[in-house]
Coordinates of N, CA and C and ligand atoms in Angstrom, one line a residue:
M1 N 57.7 92.8 117.7 CA 56.7 93.2 116.7 C 56.7 92.1 115.6
N2 N 55.5 91.9 115.0 CA 55.4 90.9 113.9 C 55.5 91.7 112.6
I3 N 56.6 91.5 111.9 CA 57.0 92.2 110.7 C 56.9 91.2 109.5
V4 N 56.1 91.6 108.5 CA 56.0 90.7 107.3 C 56.4 91.6 106.1
V5 N 57.3 91.0 105.3 CA 57.9 91.7 104.2 C 57.6 90.9 102.9
L6 N 56.9 91.6 102.0 CA 56.6 91.0 100.6 C 57.7 91.5 99.7
T7 N 58.5 90.6 99.1 CA 59.6 91.0 98.2 C 59.3 90.5 96.8
G8 N 59.9 91.2 95.9 CA 59.9 90.9 94.4 C 61.3 91.0 93.8
A9 N 61.3 90.9 92.5 CA 62.6 90.9 91.8 C 63.5 92.1 92.1
G10 N 62.9 93.2 92.5 CA 63.7 94.4 92.7 C 64.7 94.2 93.9
I11 N 64.4 93.3 94.9 CA 65.3 93.2 96.0 C 66.6 92.4 95.6
S12 N 66.5 91.6 94.5 CA 67.6 90.8 94.0 C 68.4 91.5 92.8
A13 N 67.8 92.7 92.4 CA 68.4 93.4 91.2 C 69.9 93.7 91.5
E14 N 70.2 94.2 92.7 CA 71.6 94.6 93.0 C 72.5 93.5 93.3
S15 N 71.9 92.2 93.2 CA 72.8 91.0 93.3 C 73.1 90.6 91.9
G16 N 72.5 91.3 90.9 CA 72.8 90.9 89.5 C 71.8 90.1 88.8
I17 N 70.6 89.9 89.5 CA 69.6 89.1 88.8 C 68.6 90.1 88.2
S18 N 68.3 89.9 86.9 CA 67.4 90.9 86.2 C 66.0 90.9 86.8
T19 N 65.3 92.0 86.9 CA 63.9 92.0 87.2 C 63.2 91.6 85.9
F20 N 61.9 91.7 85.9 CA 61.1 91.2 84.8 C 60.6 92.3 83.9
R21 N 60.2 93.4 84.5 CA 59.5 94.4 83.7 C 60.2 95.8 83.6
D22 N 61.5 95.9 84.1 CA 62.2 97.1 84.0 C 62.8 97.1 82.5
N23 N 63.4 98.2 82.1 CA 63.9 98.3 80.7 C 64.8 97.2 80.3
D24 N 65.6 96.7 81.2 CA 66.5 95.5 80.9 C 65.9 94.2 81.5
G25 N 64.6 94.2 81.7 CA 63.9 93.1 82.4 C 63.8 91.9 81.5
L26 N 63.7 90.7 82.1 CA 63.6 89.4 81.4 C 62.5 89.4 80.4
W27 N 61.3 89.9 80.7 CA 60.2 89.8 79.8 C 60.3 90.9 78.7
K28 N 61.4 91.7 78.7 CA 61.6 92.5 77.5 C 62.5 91.8 76.5
K29 N 63.1 90.7 77.0 CA 64.0 90.0 76.1 C 63.4 88.6 75.8
Y30 N 62.6 88.1 76.6 CA 62.0 86.7 76.4 C 60.5 86.8 76.5
D31 N 59.9 85.8 75.8 CA 58.4 85.7 75.7 C 57.9 85.0 76.9
A32 N 57.3 85.7 77.9 CA 56.9 85.1 79.2 C 55.9 83.9 78.9
M33 N 55.0 84.1 78.0 CA 53.9 83.1 77.8 C 54.5 81.9 77.1
R34 N 55.6 82.0 76.4 CA 56.3 80.9 75.7 C 57.1 80.1 76.7
L35 N 57.8 80.8 77.6 CA 58.9 80.2 78.4 C 58.5 80.1 79.9
A36 N 57.4 80.7 80.4 CA 57.1 80.7 81.8 C 55.6 80.4 82.0
S37 N 55.0 79.6 81.1 CA 53.6 79.3 81.3 C 53.4 77.8 81.2
I38 N 52.3 77.2 81.7 CA 52.1 75.8 81.6 C 51.8 75.4 80.2
D39 N 51.2 76.3 79.4 CA 50.9 76.0 78.0 C 52.3 75.9 77.2
G40 N 53.1 76.9 77.5 CA 54.4 76.9 76.9 C 55.2 75.7 77.2
F41 N 55.2 75.1 78.4 CA 55.9 73.9 78.7 C 55.3 72.7 77.9
Q42 N 54.0 72.7 77.8 CA 53.4 71.6 77.0 C 53.8 71.7 75.5
E43 N 53.9 72.9 75.0 CA 54.2 73.1 73.6 C 55.7 72.9 73.3
E44 N 56.5 73.6 74.1 CA 58.0 73.6 73.8 C 58.8 73.3 75.1
P45 N 58.7 72.0 75.6 CA 59.3 71.7 76.9 C 60.8 72.0 76.9
E46 N 61.5 71.7 75.8 CA 63.0 71.9 75.7 C 63.4 73.4 75.9
A47 N 62.6 74.2 75.2 CA 62.9 75.7 75.3 C 62.7 76.2 76.7
V48 N 61.7 75.7 77.4 CA 61.4 76.1 78.8 C 62.5 75.6 79.7
L49 N 62.9 74.3 79.5 CA 63.9 73.7 80.4 C 65.2 74.5 80.2
E50 N 65.5 74.8 79.0 CA 66.8 75.5 78.7 C 66.8 76.9 79.4
F51 N 65.6 77.6 79.3 CA 65.5 78.9 80.0 C 65.7 78.8 81.5
Y52 N 65.1 77.8 82.1 CA 65.2 77.7 83.6 C 66.6 77.1 84.0
N53 N 67.2 76.2 83.1 CA 68.5 75.7 83.4 C 69.5 76.9 83.5
A54 N 69.3 77.8 82.6 CA 70.2 79.0 82.6 C 70.0 79.8 83.9
R55 N 68.8 80.1 84.3 CA 68.5 80.8 85.5 C 68.9 80.1 86.7
R56 N 68.8 78.8 86.7 CA 69.3 78.0 87.9 C 70.8 78.1 88.0
K57 N 71.5 78.0 86.9 CA 73.0 78.1 86.9 C 73.4 79.5 87.4
Q58 N 72.7 80.5 86.9 CA 73.1 81.9 87.3 C 73.1 82.1 88.8
L59 N 72.2 81.3 89.5 CA 72.2 81.4 91.0 C 73.5 81.1 91.7
L60 N 74.3 80.3 91.0 CA 75.6 79.9 91.6 C 76.6 81.1 91.5
A61 N 76.3 82.1 90.7 CA 77.2 83.2 90.4 C 76.8 84.5 91.2
V62 N 75.7 84.4 91.9 CA 75.3 85.7 92.6 C 75.2 85.5 94.1
Q63 N 75.2 86.6 94.8 CA 75.2 86.6 96.3 C 74.1 87.4 96.8
P64 N 73.6 87.1 98.1 CA 72.7 88.0 98.7 C 73.3 89.4 98.8
N65 N 72.5 90.5 98.7 CA 73.0 91.8 98.9 C 72.6 92.4 100.3
H66 N 73.0 93.7 100.5 CA 72.8 94.2 101.8 C 71.3 94.2 102.3
A67 N 70.4 94.3 101.3 CA 69.0 94.4 101.6 C 68.6 93.0 102.2
H68 N 69.0 91.9 101.6 CA 68.7 90.6 102.1 C 69.3 90.4 103.5
D69 N 70.6 90.8 103.6 CA 71.3 90.7 104.9 C 70.6 91.5 106.0
A70 N 70.2 92.7 105.7 CA 69.5 93.5 106.8 C 68.2 92.9 107.2
L71 N 67.4 92.4 106.3 CA 66.2 91.7 106.7 C 66.4 90.5 107.5
A72 N 67.5 89.8 107.2 CA 67.8 88.6 108.0 C 68.2 89.0 109.4
E73 N 69.0 90.1 109.5 CA 69.5 90.5 110.9 C 68.3 91.0 111.7
L74 N 67.3 91.6 111.0 CA 66.1 92.1 111.8 C 65.5 91.0 112.7
E75 N 65.7 89.8 112.3 CA 65.1 88.7 113.1 C 65.7 88.6 114.5
N76 N 66.8 89.3 114.7 CA 67.4 89.3 116.1 C 66.5 90.1 117.0
E77 N 65.7 91.1 116.5 CA 64.9 91.9 117.4 C 63.4 91.7 117.2
H78 N 63.0 91.1 116.1 CA 61.6 91.0 115.8 C 61.2 89.7 115.1
D79 N 59.9 89.3 115.2 CA 59.4 88.2 114.4 C 59.3 88.7 112.9
V80 N 60.1 88.1 112.1 CA 60.1 88.6 110.7 C 59.8 87.4 109.8
T81 N 58.8 87.6 108.9 CA 58.4 86.6 107.9 C 58.6 87.3 106.5
I82 N 59.3 86.6 105.6 CA 59.5 87.1 104.3 C 58.5 86.3 103.4
I83 N 57.7 87.0 102.7 CA 56.8 86.3 101.6 C 57.4 86.8 100.3
T84 N 58.0 85.9 99.5 CA 58.7 86.4 98.3 C 58.1 85.8 97.1
Q85 N 58.1 86.6 96.0 CA 57.7 86.2 94.7 C 58.9 85.6 94.0
N86 N 60.1 85.9 94.6 CA 61.3 85.5 93.9 C 61.5 84.0 94.0
V87 N 62.1 83.4 93.0 CA 62.4 82.0 93.0 C 63.9 81.7 93.3
D88 N 64.7 82.8 93.6 CA 66.1 82.6 94.0 C 66.1 82.3 95.5
D89 N 67.3 81.9 96.0 CA 67.4 81.5 97.4 C 68.2 82.5 98.2
L90 N 68.2 83.7 97.7 CA 69.1 84.7 98.4 C 68.6 85.1 99.8
H91 N 67.3 85.1 100.1 CA 66.8 85.4 101.4 C 67.4 84.3 102.4
E92 N 67.2 83.1 102.0 CA 67.7 82.0 102.9 C 69.2 82.0 103.0
R93 N 69.9 82.3 101.9 CA 71.4 82.4 102.0 C 71.9 83.5 102.8
A94 N 71.0 84.6 103.0 CA 71.4 85.7 103.8 C 71.1 85.4 105.3
G95 N 70.3 84.3 105.5 CA 70.1 83.9 106.9 C 68.6 84.0 107.4
S96 N 67.7 84.5 106.5 CA 66.3 84.6 106.9 C 65.8 83.2 107.1
T97 N 65.0 83.0 108.2 CA 64.6 81.6 108.6 C 63.1 81.4 108.3
N98 N 62.4 82.5 108.1 CA 60.9 82.3 107.7 C 60.6 82.8 106.4
V99 N 60.8 82.0 105.4 CA 60.6 82.5 104.0 C 59.6 81.7 103.3
V100 N 58.5 82.3 102.8 CA 57.5 81.7 102.0 C 57.6 82.0 100.6
H101 N 57.8 81.0 99.7 CA 58.0 81.3 98.3 C 56.6 81.1 97.6
L102 N 56.1 82.2 97.1 CA 54.8 82.1 96.4 C 54.9 81.5 95.0
H103 N 56.0 81.7 94.3 CA 56.1 81.4 92.9 C 57.2 80.2 92.7
G104 N 57.5 79.5 93.8 CA 58.4 78.4 93.6 C 59.8 78.7 93.9
E105 N 60.7 77.7 93.6 CA 62.1 77.8 93.9 C 63.0 77.2 92.9
L106 N 63.9 77.9 92.3 CA 64.8 77.4 91.3 C 65.7 76.2 91.7
S107 N 65.9 76.2 93.0 CA 66.8 75.1 93.6 C 66.1 73.8 93.7
K108 N 64.8 73.7 93.3 CA 64.1 72.5 93.5 C 63.4 72.0 92.1
V109 N 63.1 70.7 92.0 CA 62.4 70.2 90.9 C 61.2 69.4 91.3
T110 N 60.3 69.1 90.4 CA 59.1 68.4 90.8 C 58.5 67.6 89.6
S111 N 57.3 67.1 89.8 CA 56.6 66.3 88.8 C 55.9 67.2 87.9
S112 N 55.8 66.8 86.6 CA 55.0 67.6 85.7 C 53.5 67.0 85.6
R113 N 53.3 66.0 86.4 CA 51.9 65.5 86.5 C 51.2 66.2 87.7
E114 N 51.9 66.3 88.9 CA 51.3 66.9 90.1 C 52.4 67.7 90.7
R115 N 52.4 69.0 90.4 CA 53.5 69.9 90.8 C 53.7 69.9 92.4
E116 N 52.6 69.9 93.1 CA 52.8 70.0 94.5 C 52.8 68.7 95.3
D117 N 53.1 67.6 94.5 CA 53.3 66.3 95.2 C 54.5 66.3 96.0
D118 N 54.4 66.3 97.3 CA 55.6 66.4 98.2 C 56.6 65.3 98.0
N119 N 56.2 64.1 97.5 CA 57.1 63.0 97.2 C 58.0 63.3 96.0
C120 N 57.6 64.3 95.2 CA 58.3 64.6 94.0 C 59.1 65.9 94.1
I121 N 58.8 66.7 95.1 CA 59.5 68.0 95.2 C 60.9 67.7 95.8
K122 N 62.0 68.0 95.1 CA 63.3 67.7 95.5 C 64.3 68.8 95.3
Q123 N 65.3 69.0 96.2 CA 66.4 69.9 95.9 C 67.2 69.3 94.7
Y124 N 67.7 70.1 93.8 CA 68.4 69.6 92.6 C 69.6 70.4 92.3
P125 N 70.8 69.9 92.1 CA 72.0 70.7 91.9 C 71.8 71.8 90.8
L126 N 72.1 73.0 91.2 CA 71.8 74.1 90.3 C 72.6 74.0 89.0
D127 N 73.7 73.3 89.0 CA 74.5 73.2 87.7 C 74.2 71.9 87.0
L128 N 73.2 71.2 87.4 CA 72.8 69.9 86.7 C 71.5 70.3 85.9
P129 N 71.7 70.3 84.6 CA 70.5 70.7 83.7 C 69.4 69.7 83.8
I130 N 68.2 70.2 83.9 CA 67.0 69.3 83.8 C 66.8 69.0 82.3
R131 N 66.8 67.7 81.9 CA 66.7 67.4 80.5 C 65.4 66.7 80.2
L132 N 65.0 66.8 78.9 CA 63.8 66.1 78.4 C 64.1 64.6 78.7
G133 N 63.1 63.9 79.3 CA 63.4 62.4 79.6 C 63.8 62.2 81.0
D134 N 64.2 63.2 81.7 CA 64.5 63.1 83.2 C 63.2 62.8 83.9
K135 N 63.2 61.9 84.8 CA 61.9 61.5 85.5 C 61.8 62.0 86.9
A136 N 60.6 62.4 87.3 CA 60.3 62.7 88.7 C 60.0 61.3 89.4
A137 N 59.8 61.4 90.7 CA 59.5 60.1 91.5 C 58.3 59.4 91.0
D138 N 57.4 60.2 90.4 CA 56.1 59.5 89.9 C 56.2 59.1 88.4
G139 N 57.4 59.2 87.9 CA 57.6 58.7 86.5 C 57.3 59.7 85.5
S140 N 56.8 60.9 85.9 CA 56.5 61.9 84.9 C 57.8 62.7 84.5
Q141 N 57.7 63.5 83.5 CA 58.8 64.4 83.1 C 59.2 65.3 84.2
L142 N 60.4 65.4 84.6 CA 60.9 66.3 85.6 C 60.7 67.8 85.1
R143 N 60.4 68.6 86.0 CA 60.2 70.1 85.7 C 60.8 70.9 86.8
P144 N 61.1 72.2 86.6 CA 61.5 73.0 87.7 C 60.3 73.3 88.6
Y145 N 60.6 73.5 89.9 CA 59.6 73.7 90.9 C 59.2 75.2 90.9
I146 N 58.6 75.6 89.8 CA 58.2 77.0 89.6 C 56.7 77.1 89.3
V147 N 56.1 78.2 89.8 CA 54.7 78.4 89.5 C 54.6 79.2 88.2
W148 N 54.1 78.6 87.2 CA 54.1 79.3 85.9 C 52.8 80.0 85.7
F149 N 52.8 81.0 84.8 CA 51.6 81.7 84.4 C 50.5 80.6 84.1
G150 N 49.3 80.8 84.7 CA 48.2 79.9 84.4 C 48.1 78.8 85.5
E151 N 49.0 78.8 86.5 CA 49.0 77.8 87.5 C 48.6 78.5 88.9
N152 N 48.1 77.6 89.8 CA 47.7 78.1 91.1 C 48.9 78.2 92.1
L153 N 48.7 79.1 93.1 CA 49.7 79.3 94.1 C 49.3 78.4 95.4
R154 N 50.2 77.6 95.8 CA 49.9 76.7 97.0 C 49.9 77.5 98.3
Y155 N 50.7 78.5 98.4 CA 50.8 79.2 99.7 C 50.1 80.5 99.8
M156 N 49.1 80.8 98.9 CA 48.5 82.1 99.0 C 47.6 82.3 100.2
D157 N 46.9 81.3 100.6 CA 46.0 81.4 101.8 C 46.9 81.7 103.1
E158 N 48.0 80.9 103.1 CA 49.0 81.1 104.3 C 49.5 82.6 104.2
A159 N 49.8 83.1 103.0 CA 50.3 84.4 102.9 C 49.3 85.5 103.4
I160 N 48.1 85.3 103.0 CA 47.0 86.2 103.4 C 46.9 86.3 104.9
K161 N 47.0 85.1 105.6 CA 46.9 85.1 107.0 C 48.1 85.8 107.7
L162 N 49.3 85.5 107.1 CA 50.5 86.1 107.7 C 50.4 87.7 107.6
V163 N 50.0 88.2 106.4 CA 49.9 89.6 106.2 C 48.8 90.2 107.2
G164 N 47.8 89.5 107.3 CA 46.7 89.9 108.2 C 47.1 90.0 109.7
N165 N 48.1 89.3 110.1 CA 48.6 89.4 111.5 C 49.8 90.3 111.7
A166 N 50.1 91.0 110.6 CA 51.4 91.9 110.7 C 51.1 93.2 111.5
D167 N 52.1 93.6 112.3 CA 52.0 94.9 112.9 C 52.6 95.9 111.9
V168 N 53.7 95.4 111.2 CA 54.3 96.2 110.2 C 54.3 95.3 108.9
F169 N 53.8 95.9 107.8 CA 53.9 95.2 106.5 C 54.7 96.1 105.5
A170 N 55.7 95.5 105.0 CA 56.6 96.2 104.1 C 56.6 95.5 102.7
V171 N 56.6 96.2 101.6 CA 56.7 95.7 100.3 C 58.0 96.2 99.7
V172 N 58.8 95.3 99.2 CA 60.2 95.7 98.7 C 60.4 95.2 97.3
G173 N 60.5 96.1 96.3 CA 61.0 95.7 95.0 C 60.1 94.8 94.1
T174 N 58.8 95.2 94.2 CA 57.8 94.5 93.3 C 56.9 95.5 92.6
S175 N 56.6 95.3 91.3 CA 55.8 96.3 90.6 C 54.3 96.1 90.9
L176 N 53.9 95.1 91.7 CA 52.5 94.9 92.1 C 51.6 94.8 90.9
V177 N 52.0 94.2 89.8 CA 51.1 94.0 88.7 C 50.7 92.5 88.5
V178 N 51.3 91.6 89.2 CA 51.0 90.2 89.1 C 50.2 89.7 90.2
Y179 N 49.0 89.2 89.9 CA 48.0 88.7 90.9 C 48.1 87.1 90.9
P180 N 47.8 86.5 92.1 CA 47.2 87.1 93.3 C 48.2 87.8 94.2
A181 N 49.5 87.6 94.0 CA 50.4 88.2 95.0 C 50.2 89.6 95.3
A182 N 50.0 90.4 94.2 CA 49.8 91.9 94.4 C 48.7 92.2 95.3
G183 N 47.7 91.3 95.3 CA 46.5 91.6 96.1 C 46.8 91.5 97.6
L184 N 47.9 91.1 98.0 CA 48.3 91.0 99.4 C 48.3 92.4 100.1
V185 N 48.5 93.4 99.3 CA 48.5 94.8 99.9 C 47.2 95.1 100.6
R186 N 46.1 94.4 100.2 CA 44.8 94.6 100.8 C 44.5 93.7 102.0
S187 N 45.5 92.8 102.3 CA 45.3 91.9 103.4 C 45.8 92.4 104.7
A188 N 46.5 93.5 104.7 CA 47.1 94.0 106.0 C 45.9 94.8 106.7
Q189 N 46.0 94.7 108.1 CA 45.0 95.4 108.9 C 45.2 96.9 108.8
Q190 N 44.1 97.6 109.0 CA 44.1 99.1 108.9 C 45.2 99.7 109.9
K191 N 45.3 99.0 111.1 CA 46.2 99.6 112.1 C 47.6 99.2 111.9
A192 N 47.9 98.3 110.9 CA 49.3 98.0 110.6 C 50.0 99.1 109.9
L193 N 51.3 99.3 110.2 CA 52.1 100.3 109.5 C 52.6 99.7 108.2
K194 N 52.4 100.4 107.1 CA 52.7 99.9 105.8 C 53.7 100.7 105.0
F195 N 54.7 100.0 104.5 CA 55.7 100.7 103.8 C 56.0 100.1 102.4
L196 N 56.4 100.9 101.5 CA 56.8 100.3 100.2 C 58.1 100.9 99.7
V197 N 59.1 100.0 99.5 CA 60.4 100.4 99.1 C 60.6 100.1 97.6
D198 N 60.8 101.2 96.8 CA 61.0 101.0 95.3 C 61.5 102.3 94.8
P199 N 62.5 102.2 93.9 CA 63.1 103.5 93.4 C 62.3 104.1 92.3
S200 N 61.3 103.4 91.8 CA 60.4 104.1 90.8 C 59.3 104.9 91.5
D201 N 58.6 105.7 90.7 CA 57.6 106.5 91.4 C 56.3 105.8 91.6
M202 N 56.2 104.5 91.1 CA 55.1 103.7 91.4 C 53.8 104.4 91.0
K203 N 53.9 105.2 89.9 CA 52.7 106.0 89.5 C 51.5 105.1 89.3
G204 N 50.4 105.5 90.0 CA 49.1 104.7 89.9 C 49.2 103.4 90.5
R205 N 50.3 103.0 91.1 CA 50.4 101.6 91.7 C 50.7 101.6 93.2
L206 N 50.9 102.8 93.7 CA 51.2 102.9 95.2 C 49.9 102.6 96.0
P207 N 49.8 101.5 96.7 CA 48.6 101.2 97.4 C 48.3 102.2 98.5
I208 N 47.0 102.4 98.8 CA 46.6 103.4 99.8 C 47.2 103.1 101.2
D209 N 47.5 104.1 102.0 CA 48.1 103.9 103.3 C 49.5 103.4 103.4
F210 N 50.2 103.2 102.2 CA 51.6 102.8 102.3 C 52.5 104.0 102.2
M211 N 53.5 104.1 103.0 CA 54.5 105.1 103.0 C 55.6 104.7 101.9
H212 N 55.8 105.5 100.9 CA 56.7 105.1 99.8 C 58.1 105.6 100.2
I213 N 59.0 104.6 100.3 CA 60.4 104.9 100.5 C 61.1 104.8 99.1
K214 N 61.3 105.9 98.5 CA 61.7 105.9 97.1 C 63.2 105.7 97.0
A215 N 63.6 104.5 97.0 CA 65.1 104.2 97.0 C 65.3 102.7 96.5
K216 N 66.5 102.4 96.2 CA 66.9 101.1 95.8 C 66.8 100.2 97.1
A217 N 66.7 98.9 97.0 CA 66.5 98.1 98.2 C 67.7 98.2 99.2
T218 N 68.9 98.3 98.7 CA 70.1 98.3 99.6 C 70.1 99.5 100.5
E219 N 69.5 100.7 100.0 CA 69.4 101.9 100.8 C 68.0 101.9 101.5
G220 N 67.0 101.5 100.7 CA 65.6 101.7 101.2 C 65.3 100.8 102.4
V221 N 65.9 99.6 102.4 CA 65.6 98.7 103.6 C 66.3 99.2 104.8
D222 N 67.4 99.9 104.7 CA 68.0 100.6 105.9 C 67.1 101.7 106.4
L223 N 66.5 102.5 105.5 CA 65.6 103.5 105.9 C 64.3 102.9 106.5
L224 N 63.9 101.8 106.0 CA 62.7 101.1 106.6 C 63.0 100.7 108.0
I225 N 64.2 100.1 108.2 CA 64.6 99.6 109.5 C 64.7 100.7 110.5
D226 N 65.3 101.9 110.0 CA 65.4 103.1 110.9 C 64.0 103.5 111.4
K227 N 63.0 103.4 110.5 CA 61.6 103.8 110.9 C 61.0 102.8 111.9
I228 N 61.3 101.6 111.7 CA 60.8 100.5 112.6 C 61.5 100.7 114.0
K229 N 62.8 101.0 114.0 CA 63.5 101.2 115.3 C 62.9 102.4 116.1
K230 N 62.3 103.4 115.3 CA 61.8 104.6 116.0 C 60.4 104.3 116.5
L231 N 59.8 103.2 116.2 CA 58.4 102.9 116.6 C 58.2 102.7 118.1
Ligands
LIG1 N1 65.7 98.0 94.5 C1 64.3 97.9 94.8 N2 63.4 97.8 93.8 C2 63.9 97.8 92.5 C3 65.2 97.9 92.2 C4 66.2 98.0 93.3 N3 67.5 98.0 93.1 N4 65.4 97.8 90.8 C5 64.1 97.7 90.3 N5 63.2 97.7 91.3 C6 61.7 97.7 91.3 C7 61.1 98.2 90.0 O1 60.9 99.6 90.0 C8 59.8 97.4 89.9 O2 58.8 98.1 90.6 O3 61.4 96.3 91.3 C9 60.1 96.1 90.7 C10 60.3 94.9 89.8 O4 59.1 94.6 89.2 P1 58.9 93.3 88.2 O5 60.1 93.3 87.3 O6 57.5 93.4 87.7 O7 59.1 92.1 89.2 P2 58.1 91.4 90.2 O8 57.1 92.5 90.7 O9 58.8 90.7 91.2 O10 57.3 90.4 89.3 C11 56.2 89.6 89.8 O11 56.0 88.4 87.8 O12 57.1 87.6 86.0 C12 56.4 87.2 87.2 O13 56.6 85.3 88.5 C13 57.3 86.5 88.1 O14 57.5 86.7 90.5 C14 57.4 87.4 89.3 C15 56.2 88.3 89.2

């Protein structure tokens, strides 16, 4: 079966990475438009670099959790594609081989002139801070390879196609409030089986035709896989 899973910050919460909009979420503590937007980077590049250097370093201290592992193992029986809004590398570290990052990757850096210039996108040591004055291959200021608010998504069309071809489409740990990623719930075919794993009641946010598995990712993904096994 062709299984496509859209993940958000909730799947990495039990690995110790804060989500964005929960009570202890990042955007409750930090100003998203100041630290995670293209305008913010132009106005205060040092503050933005400091914010991402800390998030990059944190990745060295966390591990994939059971939800990441279970989705990776599912590849033994099915074609599984992960479309993630997360910028961490926990899906890959758990062993998932088909991972599409919609919002970039903390483990990479790029040009501040042309973010998607493949000659400038590079893996960069997570404990090596990006500093003002560091240069990308095109001579521009080096920046984290992250899609900031106000920027386009390179892989959105690919994601829409992938979801459109899914037999099973599952959504795990995302509040579905950030577009265009949240719009992917409308890209699945009517005949596709649709599931949403989230411990909150998703009041007013549960998309039509989705079965809500109201649980944390480490439990909910097991319940999801049980349902898939019974198909
Ligand atoms: N297991 C599963 N889901 C969880 C867990 C958990 N242990 N803990 C929290 N959640 C759920 C919350 O109930 C919420 O619905 O995860 C969701 C997290 O939502 P957000 O914090 O809004 O994160 P996300 O949806 O990934 O944000 C989307 O917004 O800030 C931007 O670019 C950033 O990719 C991010 C995008």
